[in-house]
Every structure is written in structure tokens, then in C-alpha cells.
């Protein structure tokens, strides 16, 4: 048995193999559920009824999909430029911090206030990513490490704020801020917890990034820098400035995700794990599964959002631990990476003659 | 090991290695054409030839990386088939590659243990360290087995590669351009090692394009030119001049390029230029020259004598350590590639696929690789995709680039068509200076002729053309003046009338003529 590289796999083929990988991951998850003692048939029924057949359940899918898609679309852009941003989690938290700061202490009323919160979140998340981008571009510091480590800095920043200077006056010793004024709340779809402006933001940015990538000078630079850095230098592209804009946009949308979380769901700044559930890390899977195309992150964000929502339902109905969501996400990533082999190579049986 | 072991170097026994009429074809080119040669045990046999002469192909067949289309390989008189490096090693043939294949974060002993048969699973380097020290002493290859590879110099890393091969008890050692990464002192050390190996009864194939190394270390030399064996002769009694002539070929009357107008004013000024290589040495030393508008200046030289660094300096890709580069009145010293491009410098790079194009992007996108920032392709921050496509369709037609479509990725194109695409792009902005590095290397005759016509048309348009090539016929046919570079210095400036292949060959080899 040997592997022969494929000339150029078509999009339909890639889609089919990826879909198969995801289905296999789900199948493996059901096996795990069975080992845990839950009936797979029962699990499928519960998930179908609780998530897919119930409008409120589907709203939960969307609610999870919003931060995943926002951060994922940004990461698709970053990965295209070979900026290995593993720091969407921290950028999201910085966005949440900035939005909370504006909500609690900033100016503005009504829609102006929300706009300022979003803007602050975008800038904060973007700058949080721009720092490692600058270090990479100027001093060749490994971006995987810096973006990853800055997540922890962001986590402790939030912890410090909610235990210290921003700790609420009316929260009876709990570690979170006061509730935002009502003008700093994103509206929700009636009867659900879904902050629908988040959906608009996610769709808008996924479309915008796809357009940026293929119809603008910056997008062209991003693709050249990512595909062949030496050719980029030869073409006179200044990688540092390209990298800076990529980081600003990529971190910016992650920051926006943080804004949607605090302004749409929690209405206060609270513990990092409650704000995010690891959306920033999971967004890496969203981007990867979407083959780093911003538009496909709309689909893959929805898919992983479904995994989160299904995990919620299963937790209640089947008493499974919530960590199951991470396990399923991990399995999806696992199967997807394995799917790279049949996507890139034909498997040929027999000897190496001919 | 098979029957070849311990055959003493003598004339009665069959040669250790014999190649009979080995032929290897690639699409459009015969890389090796009926190559026959023999190597005896206890002999250093040099394989001499220019780039593209077929040395690497031959070695790849010996080491099992390529299969010959015709011909046979005999080892100690018996026919063998070498299908993989593993086969080669088990037959006693080892290769020291030009670019080292070592794990930098592992120690010397660990690198040697990698892939070595019979290494224990636990503590794989136990026993090996002693063996390495012994081998090192025997052959004059001192290396600390416990040192990490990243701590070693290029010369020491090469010793590790040699030890990797020696540990496997090989009888025939192939060294692929071994001195290209060494300092002169390290090279002398290597030659000592080769002499030791010879005394121990090993056969050595030494690949090079440097004449003086052949004379210094080899017993016999086989000269390859355009895939064929030109001659095999003992080194004793061979002169540099003879070898140079064999390597570059006999005199051919170059087709003269008719010109429509005389050269104009000097345009490119290079003064006291010193440029460092990636390894920190001065690769370009105190270089001075000018190129006039409407003039082609050819730079002849053997690869690795500073051409790459000079080209990079002239196009803004490498910052010179000292000196000046001016284009007309404008001082461009130390500016980046964008500034050079905007000042009117076009560059046909040496490495087409790694620098000249982005293989995964489309033909159209590669055509605007340098122009996307400016109108008509840019409208503010946006790209005018219609203008890009129209330009691409027109250019592909005009330059006869054969491509499935302008949206096809460039990696699907042949080398010749990629080169046409690069030239089309570089000439679009009507450059004042065109720096062309090996513009026809690897191209078939038709594509090469088209490239030559384009260069001459640029000259006639009034552009200054700086042509760097190892193809002396090309240099002689196109150039108005010829510079010769050796060891980073311009060693001669000739008019095409006074230059001949033989004279250039000697100058390129560092022989004053």
C-alpha cells in the first residue's frame, strides 16, 4: 500500500470527505456515550427533540455559533497569512473587558452606547493580537507561543478586574461586576436567549472577510504572504504592515465575540470560563474545518454551535458531563486531520512498480 | 554485503562500480545520455560538469532515488538494481548530500543512530559513541558524539554526514558538491579525509564544478556536458585549461544579435559594493561596474561565486554592507524591493518557483504580483478584477504563455511558461533596468529563443539589461560587454570580440588569462 499525491482535489470531493469525517466523529461520540452508559438511540432522540425540532433549542445553536463564527472567520484570515493566532480566547476576553468598561463607566445611551462598546471591543481584541504580530514581524518571535501565552494574561486580567477594581457593589461577595445598565444590553429574539444582532455581526463579518480576501489589495497581500513569503518580499509587499492589519481584524472580531457574550447574554463581566467556554480555542476548529475560508466558517460555526447546544441538552436529559462537548470537538478535529490523507493522496494497493 | 567486500585495489579485478550506457530522460530533455564510467576501489573519481550537465541525475540513479531508463549498473562485476537508498546502502553505496539531512536538536550520535540497522530500542546510542570516536580517529574526522548538531559548524556537520555513511560500512562514498558549504580551511580538511578513505580501500565519487578541487584530490576525472560523458582521464597530466575546455565545450560561433542603435548614457552605477552571504561571509567584494541604457552586460561565473548575492543587492532583496547602488541620479542603496521596483528595476529571479511566482495562485494573480498596488489594477484599496482578467488574457496571448486558463494555478504550468509569465510581468512596467538571472536555465530551445528575443527587444527599447548566466553561449550571443566574477570579485571585463568560451572558462575558474 502506498500514497500517491492527488493533482488537485475538487471542492465537492473535499466537502464530501470532510462531511464523512464529521459523521464518523459523531458516530465515535455515540460509542463513547454508550460506554458511559447512555443509550445512543436515546441520545439521538433527545438531541433531535431538544435541539433540532425545538425553535428554542435551535436558538441555542445560533447563540453558540455566533462567537464561534466571529472568531473563526478572523482566524481563517489569520491562518491564510500564516499568522498562527492561537489567542482568539484572550482577544475575546479583552473584547469583553473593553465592552464592559464602556458599559459600566463609559458615555453614550441606547444604540450609541452599544456601538461604542462594540468598537472598544474590536479595538481591544485587535490590539491584543497586533502585539504578537508585531513581535513576529519585527523580531521573528514565534506567534504560536506569544498568542497562546497572552490568553493567560487576558484570563488573569479579567480575574483581577472582577475581584478587584471592577467588583460590583451589589453582588454580595460574588466575583463579578455590577449588572450593565439596560441600554448596554443587546436585544434578544422574543422567547429565546439569542441576541440576534450577534447573528447579523457574524454573517456580516464572514461575508466581509471573504470579500476582503478576494477583492481587495490587502486580501491579495494576505494570500501572497501566506502562500509564499519569499515571493511576497520579491513583490515588494511589506509583510509587517500586512501582518498588522490581519492581526487587527482577526483579533478584532474575536473581541466582538466577547462583546456579544457580555452584552447579549451575561450583562456583566464575570469569570473567564463563564464568559467563553473556550470559544476562542474551538474557533480554531471552526476555521480549520472551513478550510480557512471565511464564508465556510458560517457553516462550520453552526456545526460546532450544534455540538455545544447538543452537549447542553444531553447534560440535562442524560446526565452526561459537559466536558463531553470538548471530547466531541476533539474527535471532530481528530477525524478531520485524518481526512487530510485521503484528500491529498490516492491510496494505491500493490507494489511500487510502474 | 555481497561479494564485493575486501577486493584489493588492483587492475585484474573488475572495477568496484561500473556504469554501462545509463540513460535517463525527463520530459523534453535527456538528462543522462548513455553515460558509461567505472570507479575502482581505492580511487577518488571526480565528476566534473557545469550546472545542468547531468551530475545530480547520475548520482540519484546510483543512490536509488531515480531509476535509469536504459543501461546497467555493475557492482564488482555483477549487475545490480538499486531501487531505493536502502538498496544502495545495503550494496555498500553511501551518499553525503550537498544539503545536510540532520536533526539539529539531536546529538551527533543520535543522528547517526537514526535509521541504522541493529540499533537497540533503549539507549540507541550506547556503543555507538565509542565506534564514532574510533572511526573519527581512523579517518581524521574528529566530532564529539555528544555534541548537538545545532552547535556544529557546516564543516563539522558534514563530518557527521560522512560518519553516518562510514558507520554503515560502505565501500563507495558519493560526495555531492561537498565543498560548496565549506570554508577553504574546512575543504582542505575534507581532502585529507578523502585521502584516508582512499588508503583504506574505499571508492569515492566526488562531484564538483570546481577545477582546482579536481586537480587537488582526484585520481581520475570524468567530465560531463549536457548529459554526456565528454572524457574520462587521469588527473595526473591534466591541466586546468584542458579541463575547463572540456567542461564548457568547443568554440561555437555565437549568433550575433543585430542592434538598432548604440548604447546610451550609463544608467546603473555600482560602486565599491560589498555584500554578505547568509552565512556571514562577504560574497561580493568591492564590485564596481556600470550598465548603460540600451546595453546588455553579461555576468559570467561559476555558481556560488557571489552572483546570487549581487543580484539580490541590485534588486533590493539584500542590504549591502558597504558601497552604493545608483540608478540614474537616484541613490537606491539599502532600500527595499518595492522602492527598487518603483524606480524602474525589473527582476527575473534565479529561483522561479520559490521567488518568481506564487504557485498556488492563478496565472492572472501572478501576472499582477508587483502591479496590484497601482492603477489600473488597484482602485483605492480595491482590486479591479475585470482589469486584471483583461490584462491577463491579453498578456497570455501576446507572450504565448501556454496555460489551461488565466484562472489556473501557476503550479500547473511548465518551467518555460512560468518564465514567460515572469518576463511578461516584469516587462509590463517598461523597466529602466532589467536584472535577469539564468533566464533560460532549464528551458527548451523554443522558450529559450523567445526569452532571448525579449531581452534583445528590451535593449533596443533603451533599457539597461544585466544578464547573469552560466550559459556561456548565451552570454556571448547577447552581451555588449562581459564581466567575469570569481570569488566575489569582478576579475575581468571583456568585449564580446575578445571573449571566447575558453577564455571565459579559464577566468571563471580563477585562472588569470
CSV table of N, CA and C in Angstrom, one decimal, chain B residues 250-357:
chain,number,residue,atom,x,y,z
B,250,UNK,N,33.5,23.1,-27.0
B,250,UNK,CA,34.3,23.7,-28.0
B,250,UNK,C,33.7,25.0,-28.5
B,251,UNK,N,34.5,25.7,-29.1
B,251,UNK,CA,34.1,27.1,-29.6
B,251,UNK,C,32.9,26.9,-30.6
B,252,UNK,N,31.9,27.6,-30.4
B,252,UNK,CA,30.8,27.7,-31.4
B,252,UNK,C,30.7,29.2,-31.8
B,253,UNK,N,30.6,29.5,-33.0
B,253,UNK,CA,30.4,30.9,-33.4
B,253,UNK,C,29.1,31.4,-32.9
B,254,UNK,N,29.0,32.3,-32.0
B,254,UNK,CA,27.8,32.8,-31.5
B,254,UNK,C,26.9,33.6,-32.5
B,255,UNK,N,25.7,33.3,-32.6
B,255,UNK,CA,24.8,34.1,-33.5
B,255,UNK,C,24.8,35.5,-33.0
B,256,UNK,N,25.2,36.5,-33.8
B,256,UNK,CA,25.3,37.8,-33.3
B,256,UNK,C,24.0,38.5,-33.3
B,257,UNK,N,23.7,39.2,-32.2
B,257,UNK,CA,22.5,40.0,-32.2
B,257,UNK,C,22.6,41.3,-32.8
B,258,UNK,N,21.9,41.5,-33.9
B,258,UNK,CA,22.0,42.9,-34.6
B,258,UNK,C,21.3,43.9,-33.7
B,259,UNK,N,21.9,45.1,-33.6
B,259,UNK,CA,21.3,46.1,-32.8
B,259,UNK,C,20.9,47.3,-33.7
B,260,UNK,N,19.9,48.0,-33.2
B,260,UNK,CA,19.3,49.1,-34.0
B,260,UNK,C,19.9,50.4,-33.6
B,261,UNK,N,20.4,50.5,-32.4
B,261,UNK,CA,21.0,51.8,-32.0
B,261,UNK,C,22.1,51.6,-30.9
B,262,UNK,N,23.1,52.5,-30.9
B,262,UNK,CA,24.2,52.3,-29.9
B,262,UNK,C,23.7,52.5,-28.5
B,263,UNK,N,24.4,52.0,-27.5
B,263,UNK,CA,24.1,52.2,-26.1
B,263,UNK,C,24.0,53.7,-25.8
B,264,UNK,N,23.2,54.0,-24.8
B,264,UNK,CA,23.1,55.4,-24.4
B,264,UNK,C,24.0,55.7,-23.2
B,265,UNK,N,23.5,56.6,-22.3
B,265,UNK,CA,24.2,57.1,-21.1
B,265,UNK,C,24.3,55.9,-20.1
B,266,UNK,N,25.3,55.9,-19.2
B,266,UNK,CA,25.3,55.0,-18.1
B,266,UNK,C,24.1,55.2,-17.2
B,267,UNK,N,23.5,54.1,-16.8
B,267,UNK,CA,22.2,54.2,-16.0
B,267,UNK,C,22.4,53.6,-14.6
B,268,UNK,N,23.0,52.4,-14.6
B,268,UNK,CA,23.2,51.7,-13.3
B,268,UNK,C,24.6,51.9,-12.9
B,269,UNK,N,24.8,52.4,-11.7
B,269,UNK,CA,26.1,52.6,-11.2
B,269,UNK,C,26.3,51.8,-9.9
B,270,UNK,N,27.3,50.9,-9.9
B,270,UNK,CA,27.6,50.1,-8.7
B,270,UNK,C,29.0,50.4,-8.3
B,271,UNK,N,29.1,50.9,-7.1
B,271,UNK,CA,30.4,51.4,-6.6
B,271,UNK,C,30.8,50.7,-5.3
B,272,UNK,N,32.0,50.2,-5.2
B,272,UNK,CA,32.6,49.7,-4.0
B,272,UNK,C,31.6,48.8,-3.3
B,273,UNK,N,30.9,47.9,-4.0
B,273,UNK,CA,29.9,47.1,-3.3
B,273,UNK,C,30.4,45.9,-2.6
B,274,UNK,N,30.0,45.8,-1.4
B,274,UNK,CA,30.3,44.6,-0.5
B,274,UNK,C,29.0,44.1,0.0
B,275,UNK,N,28.8,42.8,-0.2
B,275,UNK,CA,27.6,42.2,0.2
B,275,UNK,C,27.9,40.9,0.9
B,276,UNK,N,27.2,40.6,2.0
B,276,UNK,CA,27.4,39.4,2.8
B,276,UNK,C,26.5,38.3,2.4
B,277,UNK,N,26.9,37.1,2.5
B,277,UNK,CA,26.0,35.9,2.2
B,277,UNK,C,25.2,35.7,3.5
B,278,UNK,N,24.3,34.7,3.4
B,278,UNK,CA,23.5,34.3,4.6
B,278,UNK,C,24.4,33.8,5.7
B,279,UNK,N,25.5,33.2,5.3
B,279,UNK,CA,26.4,32.6,6.3
B,279,UNK,C,27.4,33.6,6.9
B,280,UNK,N,27.3,34.9,6.5
B,280,UNK,CA,28.1,35.9,7.1
B,280,UNK,C,29.4,36.2,6.5
B,281,UNK,N,29.7,35.5,5.4
B,281,UNK,CA,30.9,35.9,4.7
B,281,UNK,C,30.6,37.0,3.7
B,282,UNK,N,31.7,37.7,3.2
B,282,UNK,CA,31.5,38.6,2.1
B,282,UNK,C,31.4,37.8,0.9
B,283,UNK,N,30.3,37.8,0.2
B,283,UNK,CA,30.1,37.0,-1.0
B,283,UNK,C,30.4,37.9,-2.2
B,284,UNK,N,30.2,39.2,-2.1
B,284,UNK,CA,30.5,40.2,-3.1
B,284,UNK,C,31.6,41.2,-2.5
B,285,UNK,N,32.7,41.3,-3.2
B,285,UNK,CA,33.8,42.0,-2.6
B,285,UNK,C,34.2,43.2,-3.5
B,286,UNK,N,34.0,44.3,-3.1
B,286,UNK,CA,34.5,45.5,-3.8
B,286,UNK,C,34.2,45.5,-5.3
B,287,UNK,N,32.9,45.4,-5.6
B,287,UNK,CA,32.5,45.3,-7.0
B,287,UNK,C,32.1,46.7,-7.6
B,288,UNK,N,32.6,47.0,-8.7
B,288,UNK,CA,32.4,48.3,-9.4
B,288,UNK,C,32.0,48.0,-10.8
B,289,UNK,N,30.9,48.5,-11.3
B,289,UNK,CA,30.6,48.5,-12.7
B,289,UNK,C,29.5,49.4,-13.1
B,290,UNK,N,29.2,49.6,-14.3
B,290,UNK,CA,28.1,50.4,-14.8
B,290,UNK,C,27.4,49.7,-15.9
B,291,UNK,N,26.1,49.9,-16.1
B,291,UNK,CA,25.4,49.4,-17.2
B,291,UNK,C,24.7,50.6,-17.9
B,292,UNK,N,24.9,50.7,-19.2
B,292,UNK,CA,24.3,51.8,-19.9
B,292,UNK,C,22.9,51.5,-20.4
B,293,UNK,N,22.1,52.5,-20.6
B,293,UNK,CA,20.8,52.4,-21.2
B,293,UNK,C,21.0,51.7,-22.6
B,294,UNK,N,20.2,50.8,-22.9
B,294,UNK,CA,20.3,50.2,-24.3
B,294,UNK,C,21.5,49.3,-24.4
B,295,UNK,N,22.0,48.7,-23.3
B,295,UNK,CA,23.1,47.8,-23.3
B,295,UNK,C,22.9,46.6,-22.5
B,296,UNK,N,23.4,45.5,-23.0
B,296,UNK,CA,23.3,44.2,-22.2
B,296,UNK,C,24.7,43.9,-21.7
B,297,UNK,N,24.8,43.9,-20.3
B,297,UNK,CA,26.0,43.5,-19.7
B,297,UNK,C,25.9,42.1,-19.2
B,298,UNK,N,26.7,41.2,-19.6
B,298,UNK,CA,26.6,39.8,-19.2
B,298,UNK,C,27.6,39.6,-18.0
B,299,UNK,N,27.1,38.8,-17.0
B,299,UNK,CA,28.0,38.4,-15.9
B,299,UNK,C,28.2,36.9,-16.0
B,300,UNK,N,29.4,36.5,-16.3
B,300,UNK,CA,29.7,35.1,-16.3
B,300,UNK,C,30.4,34.6,-15.0
B,301,UNK,N,30.1,33.4,-14.6
B,301,UNK,CA,30.8,32.9,-13.4
B,301,UNK,C,30.2,31.6,-13.1
B,302,UNK,N,31.0,30.8,-12.3
B,302,UNK,CA,30.6,29.5,-11.8
B,302,UNK,C,29.6,29.8,-10.7
B,303,UNK,N,28.6,29.0,-10.5
B,303,UNK,CA,27.6,29.2,-9.5
B,303,UNK,C,28.3,29.3,-8.1
B,304,UNK,N,27.8,30.2,-7.2
B,304,UNK,CA,28.3,30.3,-5.9
B,304,UNK,C,29.5,31.2,-5.8
B,305,UNK,N,29.8,32.0,-6.8
B,305,UNK,CA,30.9,33.0,-6.7
B,305,UNK,C,30.4,34.4,-6.4
B,306,UNK,N,29.2,34.5,-5.8
B,306,UNK,CA,28.7,35.8,-5.4
B,306,UNK,C,27.6,36.4,-6.3
B,307,UNK,N,27.2,35.6,-7.4
B,307,UNK,CA,26.2,36.2,-8.3
B,307,UNK,C,24.9,36.4,-7.6
B,308,UNK,N,24.4,35.3,-6.8
B,308,UNK,CA,23.1,35.4,-6.1
B,308,UNK,C,23.0,36.7,-5.2
B,309,UNK,N,24.1,36.9,-4.5
B,309,UNK,CA,24.1,38.0,-3.5
B,309,UNK,C,24.1,39.3,-4.3
B,310,UNK,N,24.9,39.4,-5.4
B,310,UNK,CA,24.9,40.6,-6.1
B,310,UNK,C,23.6,40.9,-6.7
B,311,UNK,N,22.9,39.9,-7.3
B,311,UNK,CA,21.6,40.1,-7.8
B,311,UNK,C,20.6,40.6,-6.8
B,312,UNK,N,20.7,40.0,-5.6
B,312,UNK,CA,19.8,40.4,-4.5
B,312,UNK,C,20.0,41.8,-4.1
B,313,UNK,N,21.3,42.2,-4.1
B,313,UNK,CA,21.6,43.6,-3.7
B,313,UNK,C,21.1,44.5,-4.8
B,314,UNK,N,21.2,44.1,-6.1
B,314,UNK,CA,20.7,45.0,-7.1
B,314,UNK,C,19.2,45.2,-7.3
B,315,UNK,N,18.5,44.3,-6.6
B,315,UNK,CA,17.0,44.4,-6.7
B,315,UNK,C,16.4,44.7,-5.3
B,316,UNK,N,17.2,45.0,-4.3
B,316,UNK,CA,16.6,45.5,-3.1
B,316,UNK,C,16.2,44.3,-2.1
B,317,UNK,N,16.7,43.1,-2.4
B,317,UNK,CA,16.4,42.0,-1.6
B,317,UNK,C,17.4,41.7,-0.5
B,318,UNK,N,18.6,42.3,-0.7
B,318,UNK,CA,19.7,42.1,0.3
B,318,UNK,C,20.4,43.4,0.5
B,319,UNK,N,20.6,43.8,1.7
B,319,UNK,CA,21.2,45.1,2.0
B,319,UNK,C,22.7,45.0,1.9
B,320,UNK,N,23.3,45.8,1.1
B,320,UNK,CA,24.8,45.7,1.0
B,320,UNK,C,25.4,46.2,2.3
B,321,UNK,N,26.6,45.6,2.6
B,321,UNK,CA,27.3,46.1,3.8
B,321,UNK,C,28.0,47.4,3.6
B,322,UNK,N,28.5,47.6,2.4
B,322,UNK,CA,29.2,48.8,2.0
B,322,UNK,C,29.0,49.1,0.6
B,323,UNK,N,29.2,50.4,0.2
B,323,UNK,CA,29.1,50.7,-1.2
B,323,UNK,C,27.8,51.4,-1.6
B,324,UNK,N,27.6,51.6,-2.9
B,324,UNK,CA,26.5,52.4,-3.4
B,324,UNK,C,25.9,51.7,-4.6
B,325,UNK,N,24.6,51.8,-4.7
B,325,UNK,CA,23.9,51.4,-6.0
B,325,UNK,C,23.0,52.6,-6.4
B,326,UNK,N,23.3,53.1,-7.6
B,326,UNK,CA,22.5,54.2,-8.1
B,326,UNK,C,21.9,53.9,-9.4
B,327,UNK,N,20.7,54.4,-9.6
B,327,UNK,CA,20.0,54.2,-10.9
B,327,UNK,C,19.8,55.6,-11.4
B,328,UNK,N,20.5,56.0,-12.5
B,328,UNK,CA,20.5,57.4,-12.9
B,328,UNK,C,20.9,58.3,-11.8
B,329,UNK,N,20.2,59.3,-11.4
B,329,UNK,CA,20.6,60.2,-10.3
B,329,UNK,C,20.2,59.7,-9.0
B,330,UNK,N,19.4,58.6,-9.0
B,330,UNK,CA,18.8,58.2,-7.7
B,330,UNK,C,19.6,57.1,-6.9
B,331,UNK,N,19.8,57.4,-5.7
B,331,UNK,CA,20.6,56.5,-4.8
B,331,UNK,C,19.6,55.5,-4.2
B,332,UNK,N,19.8,54.2,-4.5
B,332,UNK,CA,18.9,53.2,-4.1
B,332,UNK,C,19.5,52.3,-3.0
B,333,UNK,N,20.7,52.6,-2.6
B,333,UNK,CA,21.4,51.8,-1.6
B,333,UNK,C,20.5,51.6,-0.4
B,334,UNK,N,20.4,50.3,0.0
B,334,UNK,CA,19.7,50.0,1.3
B,334,UNK,C,18.2,50.1,1.2
B,335,UNK,N,17.6,50.4,0.1
B,335,UNK,CA,16.1,50.5,0.0
B,335,UNK,C,15.6,49.1,-0.2
B,336,UNK,N,14.2,48.9,0.0
B,336,UNK,CA,13.7,47.6,-0.2
B,336,UNK,C,13.2,47.4,-1.6
B,337,UNK,N,12.7,46.1,-1.8
B,337,UNK,CA,12.3,45.7,-3.2
B,337,UNK,C,11.3,46.6,-3.8
B,338,UNK,N,10.3,47.1,-3.0
B,338,UNK,CA,9.3,48.0,-3.5
B,338,UNK,C,9.9,49.3,-4.1
B,339,UNK,N,10.8,49.9,-3.4
B,339,UNK,CA,11.5,51.1,-3.9
B,339,UNK,C,12.2,50.8,-5.2
B,340,UNK,N,12.9,49.7,-5.3
B,340,UNK,CA,13.6,49.4,-6.5
B,340,UNK,C,12.6,49.2,-7.7
B,341,UNK,N,11.5,48.5,-7.4
B,341,UNK,CA,10.6,48.3,-8.4
B,341,UNK,C,10.0,49.6,-8.9
B,342,UNK,N,9.7,50.5,-8.0
B,342,UNK,CA,9.1,51.8,-8.4
B,342,UNK,C,10.1,52.7,-9.1
B,343,UNK,N,11.4,52.4,-8.8
B,343,UNK,CA,12.4,53.2,-9.5
B,343,UNK,C,12.6,52.7,-10.9
B,344,UNK,N,12.0,51.5,-11.2
B,344,UNK,CA,12.2,51.0,-12.6
B,344,UNK,C,13.1,49.8,-12.7
B,345,UNK,N,13.3,49.1,-11.7
B,345,UNK,CA,14.1,47.9,-11.7
B,345,UNK,C,13.2,46.6,-11.8
B,346,UNK,N,13.4,45.9,-12.9
B,346,UNK,CA,12.7,44.6,-13.0
B,346,UNK,C,13.6,43.5,-12.7
B,347,UNK,N,13.1,42.4,-12.3
B,347,UNK,CA,14.0,41.3,-11.8
B,347,UNK,C,13.4,39.9,-12.2
B,348,UNK,N,14.1,39.2,-13.1
B,348,UNK,CA,13.8,37.8,-13.4
B,348,UNK,C,14.6,37.0,-12.5
B,349,UNK,N,14.0,36.4,-11.4
B,349,UNK,CA,14.8,35.8,-10.4
B,349,UNK,C,15.3,34.4,-10.8
B,350,UNK,N,16.4,34.0,-10.1
B,350,UNK,CA,17.0,32.8,-10.3
B,350,UNK,C,16.1,31.6,-10.0
B,351,UNK,N,15.4,31.7,-8.8
B,351,UNK,CA,14.6,30.7,-8.3
B,351,UNK,C,13.1,31.0,-8.7
B,352,UNK,N,12.7,30.4,-9.9
B,352,UNK,CA,11.4,30.8,-10.4
B,352,UNK,C,10.3,30.5,-9.5
B,353,UNK,N,10.2,29.2,-9.0
B,353,UNK,CA,9.0,28.8,-8.3
B,353,UNK,C,9.0,29.3,-6.8
B,354,UNK,N,10.2,29.5,-6.2
B,354,UNK,CA,10.1,29.9,-4.8
B,354,UNK,C,10.1,31.4,-4.7
B,355,UNK,N,10.5,32.1,-5.7
B,355,UNK,CA,10.5,33.6,-5.6
B,355,UNK,C,9.7,34.3,-6.6
B,356,UNK,N,9.8,33.8,-7.9
B,356,UNK,CA,9.2,34.5,-9.0
B,356,UNK,C,7.7,34.4,-9.1
B,357,UNK,N,7.1,33.3,-8.6
B,357,UNK,CA,5.7,33.2,-8.6
B,357,UNK,C,5.2,32.6,-7.3
